[in-house]
mmCIF file of C-alpha atoms and ligand atoms in Angstrom:
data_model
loop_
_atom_site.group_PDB
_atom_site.id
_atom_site.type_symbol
_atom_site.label_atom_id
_atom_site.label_comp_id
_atom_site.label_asym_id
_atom_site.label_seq_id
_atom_site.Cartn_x
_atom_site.Cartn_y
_atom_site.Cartn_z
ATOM 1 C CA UNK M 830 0.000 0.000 0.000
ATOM 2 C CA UNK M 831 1.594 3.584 -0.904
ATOM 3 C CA UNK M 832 1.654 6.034 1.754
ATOM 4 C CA UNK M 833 -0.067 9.340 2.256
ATOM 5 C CA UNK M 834 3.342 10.902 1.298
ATOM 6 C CA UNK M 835 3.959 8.948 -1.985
ATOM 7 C CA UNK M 836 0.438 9.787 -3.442
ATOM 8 C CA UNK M 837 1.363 13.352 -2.539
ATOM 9 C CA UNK M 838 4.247 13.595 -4.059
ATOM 10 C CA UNK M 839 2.815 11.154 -7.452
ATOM 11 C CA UNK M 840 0.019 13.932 -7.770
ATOM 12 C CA UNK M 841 2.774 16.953 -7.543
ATOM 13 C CA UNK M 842 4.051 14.873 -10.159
ATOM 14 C CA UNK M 843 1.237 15.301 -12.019
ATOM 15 C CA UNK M 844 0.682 18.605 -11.276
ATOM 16 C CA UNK M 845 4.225 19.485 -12.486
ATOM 17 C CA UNK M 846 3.520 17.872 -15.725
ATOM 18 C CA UNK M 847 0.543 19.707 -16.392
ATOM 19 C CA UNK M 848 1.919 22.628 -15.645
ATOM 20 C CA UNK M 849 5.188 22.206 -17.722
ATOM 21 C CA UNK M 850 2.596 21.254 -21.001
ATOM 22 C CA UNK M 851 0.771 24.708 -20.070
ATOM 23 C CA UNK M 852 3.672 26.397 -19.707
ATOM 24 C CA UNK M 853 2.271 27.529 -16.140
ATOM 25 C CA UNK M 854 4.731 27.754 -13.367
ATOM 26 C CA UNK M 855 4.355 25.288 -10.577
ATOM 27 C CA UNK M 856 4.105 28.187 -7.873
ATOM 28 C CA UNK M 857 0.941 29.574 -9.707
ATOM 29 C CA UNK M 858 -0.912 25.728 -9.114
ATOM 30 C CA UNK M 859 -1.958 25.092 -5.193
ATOM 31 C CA UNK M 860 -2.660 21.826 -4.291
ATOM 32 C CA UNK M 861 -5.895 21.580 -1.756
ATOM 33 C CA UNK M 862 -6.295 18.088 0.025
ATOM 34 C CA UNK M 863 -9.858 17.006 0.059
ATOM 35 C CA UNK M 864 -10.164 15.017 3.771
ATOM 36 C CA UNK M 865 -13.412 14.146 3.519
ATOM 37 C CA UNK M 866 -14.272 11.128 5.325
ATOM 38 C CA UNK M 867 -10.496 10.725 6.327
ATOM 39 C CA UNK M 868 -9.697 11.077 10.102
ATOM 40 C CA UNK M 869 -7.438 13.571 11.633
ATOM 41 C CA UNK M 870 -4.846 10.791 11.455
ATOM 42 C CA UNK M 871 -4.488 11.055 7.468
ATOM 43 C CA UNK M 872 -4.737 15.187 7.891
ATOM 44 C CA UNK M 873 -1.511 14.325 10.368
ATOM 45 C CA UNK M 874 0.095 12.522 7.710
ATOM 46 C CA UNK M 875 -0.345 14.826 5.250
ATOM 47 C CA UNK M 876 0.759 17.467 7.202
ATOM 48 C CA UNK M 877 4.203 15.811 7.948
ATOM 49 C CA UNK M 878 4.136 14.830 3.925
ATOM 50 C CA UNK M 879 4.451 18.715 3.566
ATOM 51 C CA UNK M 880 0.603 19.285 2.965
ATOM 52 C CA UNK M 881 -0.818 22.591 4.396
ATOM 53 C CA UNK M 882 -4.141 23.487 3.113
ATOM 54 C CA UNK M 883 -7.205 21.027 3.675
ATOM 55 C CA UNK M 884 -10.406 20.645 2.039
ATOM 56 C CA UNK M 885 -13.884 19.477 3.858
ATOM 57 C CA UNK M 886 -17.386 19.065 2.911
ATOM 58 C CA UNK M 887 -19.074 18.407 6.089
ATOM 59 C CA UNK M 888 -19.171 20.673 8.740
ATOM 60 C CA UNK M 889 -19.733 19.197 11.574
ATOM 61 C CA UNK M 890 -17.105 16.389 10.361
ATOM 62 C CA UNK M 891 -14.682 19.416 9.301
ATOM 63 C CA UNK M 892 -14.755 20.602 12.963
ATOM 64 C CA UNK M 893 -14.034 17.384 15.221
ATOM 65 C CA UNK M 894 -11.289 16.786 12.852
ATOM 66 C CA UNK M 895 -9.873 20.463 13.473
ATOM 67 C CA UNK M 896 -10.234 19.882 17.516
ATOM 68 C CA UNK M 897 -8.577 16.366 16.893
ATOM 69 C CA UNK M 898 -5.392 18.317 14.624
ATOM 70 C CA UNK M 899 -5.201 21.422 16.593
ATOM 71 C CA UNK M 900 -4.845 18.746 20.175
ATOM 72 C CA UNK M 901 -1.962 16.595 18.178
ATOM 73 C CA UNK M 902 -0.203 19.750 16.388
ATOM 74 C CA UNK M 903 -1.373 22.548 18.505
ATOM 75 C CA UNK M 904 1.756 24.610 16.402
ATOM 76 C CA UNK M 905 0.610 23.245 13.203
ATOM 77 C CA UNK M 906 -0.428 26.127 10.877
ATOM 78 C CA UNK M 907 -3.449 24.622 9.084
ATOM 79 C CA UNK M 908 -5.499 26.475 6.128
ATOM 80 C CA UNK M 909 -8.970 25.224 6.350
ATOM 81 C CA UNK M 910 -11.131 25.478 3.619
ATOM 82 C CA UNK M 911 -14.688 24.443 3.024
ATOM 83 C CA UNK M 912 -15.893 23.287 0.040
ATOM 84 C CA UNK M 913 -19.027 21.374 0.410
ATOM 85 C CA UNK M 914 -22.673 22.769 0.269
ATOM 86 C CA UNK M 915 -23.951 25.829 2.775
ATOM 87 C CA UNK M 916 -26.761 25.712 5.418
ATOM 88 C CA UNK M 917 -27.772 29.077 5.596
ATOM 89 C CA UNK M 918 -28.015 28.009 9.513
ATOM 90 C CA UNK M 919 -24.963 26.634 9.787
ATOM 91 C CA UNK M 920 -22.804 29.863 8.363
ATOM 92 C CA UNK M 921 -21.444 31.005 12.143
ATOM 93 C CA UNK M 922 -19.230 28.076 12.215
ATOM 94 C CA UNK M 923 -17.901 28.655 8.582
ATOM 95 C CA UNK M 924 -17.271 31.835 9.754
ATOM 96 C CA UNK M 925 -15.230 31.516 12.247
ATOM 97 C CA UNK M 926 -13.634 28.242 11.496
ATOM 98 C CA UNK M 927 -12.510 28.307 8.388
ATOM 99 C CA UNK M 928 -9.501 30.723 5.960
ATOM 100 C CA UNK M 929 -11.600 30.125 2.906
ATOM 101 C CA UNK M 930 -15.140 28.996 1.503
ATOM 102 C CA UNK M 931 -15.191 28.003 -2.151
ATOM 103 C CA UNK M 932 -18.984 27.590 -2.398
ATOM 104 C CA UNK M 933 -20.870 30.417 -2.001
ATOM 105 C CA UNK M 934 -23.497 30.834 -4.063
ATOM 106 C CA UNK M 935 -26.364 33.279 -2.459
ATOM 107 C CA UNK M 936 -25.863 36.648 -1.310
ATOM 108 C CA UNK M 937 -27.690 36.329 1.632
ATOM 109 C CA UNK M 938 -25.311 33.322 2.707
ATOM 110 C CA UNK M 939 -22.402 35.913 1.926
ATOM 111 C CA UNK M 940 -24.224 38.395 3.807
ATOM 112 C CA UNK M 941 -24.193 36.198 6.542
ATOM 113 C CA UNK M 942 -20.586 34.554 6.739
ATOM 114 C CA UNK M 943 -19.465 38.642 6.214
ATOM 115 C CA UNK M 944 -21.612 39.434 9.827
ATOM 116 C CA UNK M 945 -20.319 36.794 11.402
ATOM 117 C CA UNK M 946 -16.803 36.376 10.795
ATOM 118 C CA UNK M 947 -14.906 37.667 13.786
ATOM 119 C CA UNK M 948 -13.245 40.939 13.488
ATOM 120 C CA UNK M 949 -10.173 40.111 14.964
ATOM 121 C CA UNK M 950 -9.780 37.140 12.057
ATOM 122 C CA UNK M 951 -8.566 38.603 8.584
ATOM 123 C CA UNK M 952 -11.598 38.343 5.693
ATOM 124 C CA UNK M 953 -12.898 35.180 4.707
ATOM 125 C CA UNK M 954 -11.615 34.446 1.620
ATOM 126 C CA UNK M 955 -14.595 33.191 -0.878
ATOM 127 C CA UNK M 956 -14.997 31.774 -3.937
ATOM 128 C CA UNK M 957 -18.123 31.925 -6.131
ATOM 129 C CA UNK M 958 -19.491 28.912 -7.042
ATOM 130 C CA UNK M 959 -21.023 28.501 -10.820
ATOM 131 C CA UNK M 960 -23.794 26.110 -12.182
ATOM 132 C CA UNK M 961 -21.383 25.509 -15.670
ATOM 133 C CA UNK M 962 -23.103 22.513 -16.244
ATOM 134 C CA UNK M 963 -26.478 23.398 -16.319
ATOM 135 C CA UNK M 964 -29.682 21.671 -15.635
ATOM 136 C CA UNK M 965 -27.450 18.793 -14.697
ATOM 137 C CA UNK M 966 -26.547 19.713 -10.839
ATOM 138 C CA UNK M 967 -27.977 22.572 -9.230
ATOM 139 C CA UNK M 968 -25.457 23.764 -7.300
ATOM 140 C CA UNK M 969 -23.610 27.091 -7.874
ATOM 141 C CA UNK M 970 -24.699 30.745 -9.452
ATOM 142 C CA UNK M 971 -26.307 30.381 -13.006
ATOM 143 C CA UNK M 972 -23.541 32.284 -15.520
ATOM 144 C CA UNK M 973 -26.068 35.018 -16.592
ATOM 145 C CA UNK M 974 -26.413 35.827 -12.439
ATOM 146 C CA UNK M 975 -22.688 36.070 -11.653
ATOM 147 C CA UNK M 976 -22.041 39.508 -11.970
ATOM 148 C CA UNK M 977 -24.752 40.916 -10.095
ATOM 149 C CA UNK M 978 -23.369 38.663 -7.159
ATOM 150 C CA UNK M 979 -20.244 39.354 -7.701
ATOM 151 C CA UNK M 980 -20.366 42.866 -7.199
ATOM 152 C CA UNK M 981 -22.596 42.501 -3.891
ATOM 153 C CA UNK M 982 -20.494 39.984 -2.686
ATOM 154 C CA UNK M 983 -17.320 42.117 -3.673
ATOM 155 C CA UNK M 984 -18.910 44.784 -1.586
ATOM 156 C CA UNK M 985 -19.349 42.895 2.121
ATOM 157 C CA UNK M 986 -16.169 44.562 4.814
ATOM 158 C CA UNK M 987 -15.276 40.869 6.437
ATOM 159 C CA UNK M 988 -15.091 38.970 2.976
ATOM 160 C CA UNK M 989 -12.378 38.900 0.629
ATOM 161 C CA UNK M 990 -13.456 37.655 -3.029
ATOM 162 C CA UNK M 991 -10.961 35.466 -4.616
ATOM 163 C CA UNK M 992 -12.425 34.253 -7.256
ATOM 164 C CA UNK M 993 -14.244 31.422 -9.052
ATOM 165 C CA UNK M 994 -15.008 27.354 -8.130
ATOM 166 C CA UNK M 995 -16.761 25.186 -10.635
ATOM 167 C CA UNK M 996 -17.600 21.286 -10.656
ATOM 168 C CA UNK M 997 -18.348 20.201 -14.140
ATOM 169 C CA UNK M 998 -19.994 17.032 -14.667
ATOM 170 C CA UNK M 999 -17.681 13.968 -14.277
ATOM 171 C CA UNK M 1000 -16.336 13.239 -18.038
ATOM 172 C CA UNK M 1001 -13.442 11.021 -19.149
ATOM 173 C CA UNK M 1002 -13.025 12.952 -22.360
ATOM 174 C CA UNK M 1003 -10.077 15.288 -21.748
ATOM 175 C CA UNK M 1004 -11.364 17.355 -24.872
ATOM 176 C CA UNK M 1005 -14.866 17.748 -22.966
ATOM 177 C CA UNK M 1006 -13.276 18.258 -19.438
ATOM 178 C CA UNK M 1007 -11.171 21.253 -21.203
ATOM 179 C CA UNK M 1008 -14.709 22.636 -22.228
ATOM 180 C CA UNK M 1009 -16.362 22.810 -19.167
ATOM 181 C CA UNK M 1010 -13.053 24.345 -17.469
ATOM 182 C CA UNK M 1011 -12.394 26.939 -20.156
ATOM 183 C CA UNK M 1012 -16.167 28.348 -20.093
ATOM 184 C CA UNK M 1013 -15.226 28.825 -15.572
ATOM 185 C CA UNK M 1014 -11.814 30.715 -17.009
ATOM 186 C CA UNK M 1015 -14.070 32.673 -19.685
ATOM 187 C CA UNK M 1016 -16.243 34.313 -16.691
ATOM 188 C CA UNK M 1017 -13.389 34.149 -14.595
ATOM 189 C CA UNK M 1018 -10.828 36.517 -17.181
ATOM 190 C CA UNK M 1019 -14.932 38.530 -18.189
ATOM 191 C CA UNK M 1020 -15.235 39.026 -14.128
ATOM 192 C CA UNK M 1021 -11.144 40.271 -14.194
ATOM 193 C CA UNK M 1022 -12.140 42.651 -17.153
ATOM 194 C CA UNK M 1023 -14.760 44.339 -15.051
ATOM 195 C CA UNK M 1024 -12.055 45.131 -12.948
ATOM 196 C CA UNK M 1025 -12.441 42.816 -9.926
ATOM 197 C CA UNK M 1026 -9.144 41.838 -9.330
ATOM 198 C CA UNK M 1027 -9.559 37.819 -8.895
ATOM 199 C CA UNK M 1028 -6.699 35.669 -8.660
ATOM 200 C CA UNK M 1029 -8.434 31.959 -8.063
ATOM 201 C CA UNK M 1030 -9.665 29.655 -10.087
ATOM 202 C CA UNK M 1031 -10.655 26.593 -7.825
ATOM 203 C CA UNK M 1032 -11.437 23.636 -10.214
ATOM 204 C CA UNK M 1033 -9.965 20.215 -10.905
ATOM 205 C CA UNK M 1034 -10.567 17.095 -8.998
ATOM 206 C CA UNK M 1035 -8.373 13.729 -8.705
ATOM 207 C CA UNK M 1036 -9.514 12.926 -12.205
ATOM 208 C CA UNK M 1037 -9.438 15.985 -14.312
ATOM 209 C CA UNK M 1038 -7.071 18.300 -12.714
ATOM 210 C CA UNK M 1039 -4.790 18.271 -15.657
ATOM 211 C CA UNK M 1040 -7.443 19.029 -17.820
ATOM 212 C CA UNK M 1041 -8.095 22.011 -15.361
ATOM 213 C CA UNK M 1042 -4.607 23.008 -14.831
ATOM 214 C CA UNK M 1043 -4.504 23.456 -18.520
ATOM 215 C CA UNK M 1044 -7.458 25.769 -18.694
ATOM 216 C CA UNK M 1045 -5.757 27.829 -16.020
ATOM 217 C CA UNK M 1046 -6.759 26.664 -12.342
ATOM 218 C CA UNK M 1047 -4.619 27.889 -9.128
ATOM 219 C CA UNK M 1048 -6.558 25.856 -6.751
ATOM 220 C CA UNK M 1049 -7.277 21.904 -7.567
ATOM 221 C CA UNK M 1050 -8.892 19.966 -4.910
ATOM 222 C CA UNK M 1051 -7.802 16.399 -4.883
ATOM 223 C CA UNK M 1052 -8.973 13.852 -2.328
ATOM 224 C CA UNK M 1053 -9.199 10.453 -3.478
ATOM 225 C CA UNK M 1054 -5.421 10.506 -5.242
ATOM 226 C CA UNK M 1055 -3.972 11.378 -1.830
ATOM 227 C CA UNK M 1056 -6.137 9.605 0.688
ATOM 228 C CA UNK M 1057 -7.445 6.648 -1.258
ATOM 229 C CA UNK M 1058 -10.539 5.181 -2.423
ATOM 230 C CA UNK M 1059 -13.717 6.848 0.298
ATOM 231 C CA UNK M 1060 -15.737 4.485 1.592
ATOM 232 C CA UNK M 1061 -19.518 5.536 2.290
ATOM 233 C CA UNK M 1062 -20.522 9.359 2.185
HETATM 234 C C1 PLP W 446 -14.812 15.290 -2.822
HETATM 235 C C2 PLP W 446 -14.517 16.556 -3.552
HETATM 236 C C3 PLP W 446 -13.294 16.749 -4.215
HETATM 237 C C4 PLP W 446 -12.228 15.686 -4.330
HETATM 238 O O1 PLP W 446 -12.644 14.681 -5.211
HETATM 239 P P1 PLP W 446 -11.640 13.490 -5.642
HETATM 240 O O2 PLP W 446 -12.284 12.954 -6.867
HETATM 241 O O3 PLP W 446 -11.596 12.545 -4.508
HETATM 242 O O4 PLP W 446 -10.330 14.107 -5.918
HETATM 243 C C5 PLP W 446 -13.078 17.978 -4.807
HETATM 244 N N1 PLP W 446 -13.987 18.965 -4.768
HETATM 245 C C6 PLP W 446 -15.171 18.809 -4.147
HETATM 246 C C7 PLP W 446 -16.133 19.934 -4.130
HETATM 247 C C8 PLP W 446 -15.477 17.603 -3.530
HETATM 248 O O5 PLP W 446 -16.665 17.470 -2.935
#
């Protein structure tokens, strides 16, 4: 069985590659590892592979773990970043928990993480979630709706807006996972035109990330590659 660290450094690996056939430098690429599912123990591991930023879906999940990493590594400087769906009664936590949130989607969820994120923490940094695949999933801001939440959410004191996060639908055609990725980077560079100022792209999963990297992502959120197959949820 490979270990946390070799599947960290096979997807730099891959990550490099991508990169080098983009002509992207590494540095501009961040590597987010999905822990969904995966105890505190693989976060530790990670960790002492060199891994700094974590992703999580679940809140309540996301938080045990950080009591369980903060009580093993209380020096261990953690980014946490949540990337699974919002309860608009669950934002307090998100708030005050968590660096970033990549799926924000509603103003009135921004609104909310903005009031309640603690003024002695720095902004929350947020991404925007978009619907690019349509009917198909209905998570994330329809295209024609970004830019009126955009510039609300650009507008809220305690939240910094970063930039995009998409999740196309799954498709082994590298060709078709380009698609979906460049039409993210077209409102993406559009948003950038209007004069935003956003320097993330969060897209690309264990298996399309080169396909995203290509198609310009700085954030690619890989879980399976690095923890393993999940079992369950
Ligand atoms: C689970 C998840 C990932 C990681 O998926 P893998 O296929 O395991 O790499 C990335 N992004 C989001 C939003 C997820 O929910």
């Amino acid at each position: 069985m490979s270990t946390i660290l070799s599947k960290l450094q096979a997807v730099d690996s891959t990550i490099q590659a991508a990169c080098t056939a983009s002509q992207r430098p590494r540095a501009d690429v961040h590597l987010l590892a999905v822990s969904k599912t995966f105890g505190a123990d693989a976060v530790l591991e990670a960790f002492a592979a060199g891994q700094s930023a974590f992703g999580e879906n679940y809140l309540q999940e996301a938080l045990d773990k950080q009591v369980a990493v903060a009580a093993a590594r209380p020096d261990a400087a953690v980014e946490w970043h949540f990337i699974g769906p919002i309860q608009s009664n669950k934002t307090r936590p998100l708030a005050t928990h968590f660096d970033w949130v990549h799926t924000v989607e509603r103003l009135k969820i921004a609104q909310r993480l903005s009031e309640q994120r603690p003024p002695t923490l720095p902004p929350l940094n947020v991404c925007l979630q978009v619907n690019i695949s349509g009917e198909a999933t209905k998570s994330g801001v329809a295209p024609a709706d970004l830019v009126a939440l955009a510039q609300q959410v650009a507008l809220l004191p305690q939240l910094k807006l970063r930039g995009l996060m998409a999740i196309p639908e799954p498709e082994t055609d590298v060709s078709k996972q380009r698609q979906a990725f460049a039409a993210v980077r077209a409102l993406f560079d559009q948003l950038n035109a209007d004069g935003f100022g956003l320097d993330t792209l969060s897209m690309g999963m264990s298996a399309d990330l080169g396909a995203a990297i290509a198609e310009g992502a700085t954030i690619v959120r890989v879980g399976s590659a690095i923890f393993g197959a999940r079992h369950g949820a």
